[in-house]
Short mmCIF file of C-alpha atoms in Angstrom, two decimals:
data_model
loop_
_atom_site.label_atom_id
_atom_site.label_comp_id
_atom_site.label_asym_id
_atom_site.label_seq_id
_atom_site.Cartn_x
_atom_site.Cartn_y
_atom_site.Cartn_z
CA UNK A 166 104.58 99.51 140.49
CA UNK A 167 103.17 96.20 142.33
CA UNK A 168 99.22 98.03 142.28
CA UNK A 169 99.46 98.66 139.03
CA UNK A 170 100.50 95.19 138.06
CA UNK A 171 98.21 94.40 140.92
CA UNK A 172 95.09 96.08 138.65
CA UNK A 173 96.40 94.96 134.73
CA UNK A 174 96.13 91.57 136.50
CA UNK A 175 92.48 91.86 137.84
CA UNK A 176 91.63 93.62 134.53
CA UNK A 177 92.85 90.83 132.47
CA UNK A 178 91.28 87.70 134.94
CA UNK A 179 88.27 89.80 134.28
CA UNK A 180 88.45 89.67 130.29
CA UNK A 181 89.48 86.23 130.71
CA UNK A 182 86.33 85.31 133.24
CA UNK A 183 84.08 87.35 131.19
CA UNK A 184 85.01 86.67 127.66
CA UNK A 185 87.74 84.18 127.17
CA UNK A 186 90.02 86.19 125.95
CA UNK A 187 93.76 88.09 127.44
CA UNK A 188 94.38 91.50 127.61
CA UNK A 189 97.13 90.53 124.91
CA UNK A 190 94.45 88.85 122.79
CA UNK A 191 91.63 91.71 123.15
CA UNK A 192 94.64 94.34 122.00
CA UNK A 193 95.06 92.39 118.95
CA UNK A 194 91.72 92.11 117.81
CA UNK A 195 91.05 94.99 118.31
CA UNK A 196 94.17 96.63 116.45
CA UNK A 197 92.78 94.19 113.09
CA UNK A 198 89.43 95.58 113.60
CA UNK A 199 87.83 95.18 110.14
CA UNK A 200 90.96 94.66 107.81
CA UNK A 201 93.41 92.21 106.91
CA UNK A 202 96.66 92.79 108.21
CA UNK A 203 99.95 91.96 108.64
CA UNK A 204 101.69 90.54 111.73
CA UNK A 205 104.20 93.95 111.55
CA UNK A 206 100.89 96.12 111.75
CA UNK A 207 99.62 94.07 114.75
CA UNK A 208 103.17 94.63 116.47
CA UNK A 209 103.41 98.39 115.03
CA UNK A 210 99.44 98.77 116.65
CA UNK A 211 99.90 96.83 119.53
CA UNK A 212 103.38 98.00 121.22
CA UNK A 213 104.15 94.33 121.67
CA UNK A 214 107.64 92.42 120.61
CA UNK A 215 107.55 90.87 117.89
CA UNK A 216 107.79 87.31 119.38
CA UNK A 217 105.68 88.00 121.69
CA UNK A 218 103.12 89.20 119.23
CA UNK A 219 103.32 85.80 117.45
CA UNK A 220 102.59 83.90 120.72
CA UNK A 221 99.25 86.11 121.04
CA UNK A 222 97.97 85.50 117.65
CA UNK A 223 98.75 81.81 117.70
CA UNK A 224 96.55 81.83 120.46
CA UNK A 225 93.90 83.57 119.09
CA UNK A 226 93.86 81.46 116.34
CA UNK A 227 93.39 78.59 118.09
CA UNK A 228 90.48 79.91 119.89
CA UNK A 229 89.10 80.48 116.72
CA UNK A 230 89.38 83.84 116.91
CA UNK A 231 91.70 84.61 114.20
CA UNK A 232 92.36 83.46 110.11
CA UNK A 233 95.80 83.38 108.60
CA UNK A 234 96.01 83.92 104.64
CA UNK A 235 99.04 84.13 102.63
CA UNK A 236 100.34 87.29 100.37
CA UNK A 237 99.12 87.12 97.19
CA UNK A 238 102.50 88.30 95.79
CA UNK A 239 104.50 87.66 98.37
CA UNK A 240 103.42 83.97 99.98
CA UNK A 241 106.07 84.43 102.30
CA UNK A 242 103.25 87.12 104.03
CA UNK A 243 101.29 86.37 106.37
CA UNK A 244 97.94 88.34 106.73
CA UNK A 245 95.56 88.18 109.49
CA UNK A 246 91.88 89.05 109.86
CA UNK A 247 89.17 88.73 112.55
CA UNK A 248 86.23 85.72 112.49
CA UNK A 249 82.79 86.12 113.40
CA UNK A 250 83.48 84.88 116.64
CA UNK A 251 85.92 87.47 117.24
CA UNK A 252 83.44 90.20 116.17
CA UNK A 253 80.94 88.84 118.29
CA UNK A 254 83.92 88.94 121.34
CA UNK A 255 84.64 92.61 120.53
CA UNK A 256 81.20 93.56 120.02
CA UNK A 257 80.31 92.07 123.23
CA UNK A 258 83.01 93.79 125.05
CA UNK A 259 81.97 96.68 124.20
CA UNK A 260 78.29 96.82 124.66
CA UNK A 261 78.30 95.26 128.21
CA UNK A 262 82.05 96.16 129.21
CA UNK A 263 84.51 95.13 131.68
CA UNK A 264 85.43 96.11 135.08
CA UNK A 265 88.37 98.14 134.85
CA UNK A 266 90.30 98.41 138.47
CA UNK A 267 89.60 102.02 140.03
CA UNK A 268 93.80 102.63 139.79
CA UNK A 269 93.40 102.33 135.95
CA UNK A 270 90.31 104.42 135.21
CA UNK A 271 91.92 107.79 134.51
CA UNK A 272 93.42 105.72 131.87
CA UNK A 273 90.43 104.43 130.52
CA UNK A 274 88.35 107.60 131.00
CA UNK A 275 90.95 109.31 129.02
CA UNK A 276 90.52 107.41 126.08
CA UNK A 277 88.19 106.26 124.03
CA UNK A 278 87.71 102.86 122.37
CA UNK A 279 89.39 102.98 119.16
CA UNK A 280 87.81 103.45 115.53
CA UNK A 281 88.63 99.75 114.75
CA UNK A 282 86.72 98.41 117.65
CA UNK A 283 83.90 101.08 117.58
CA UNK A 284 83.09 100.03 114.00
CA UNK A 285 82.71 96.54 115.18
CA UNK A 286 79.41 96.84 117.41
#
């Protein structure tokens, strides 16, 4: 368990150092892609808890990576989309990659980048 946590920390440190985004922020950006989605969709796609997702969304907004819009029918509903800065960040990650710790390589090698992220490049 310790090795897994250490590897995830190394991966996140690489993302932060190279692209200025945390692992959770990168997952949120990728889960949105070119769509405009509700927070509940981000929760569903990332598997994070709603309260944690809210904090990650807030951080991404402060970094200028997300825009927030009120719902047209229900003004209480918030929708999120990527800014140009976020699209450039995901494109850079896709193009230049990130160093993946060896223990995580089998997991990464078994999955392709999702369609949402692929369409950004």
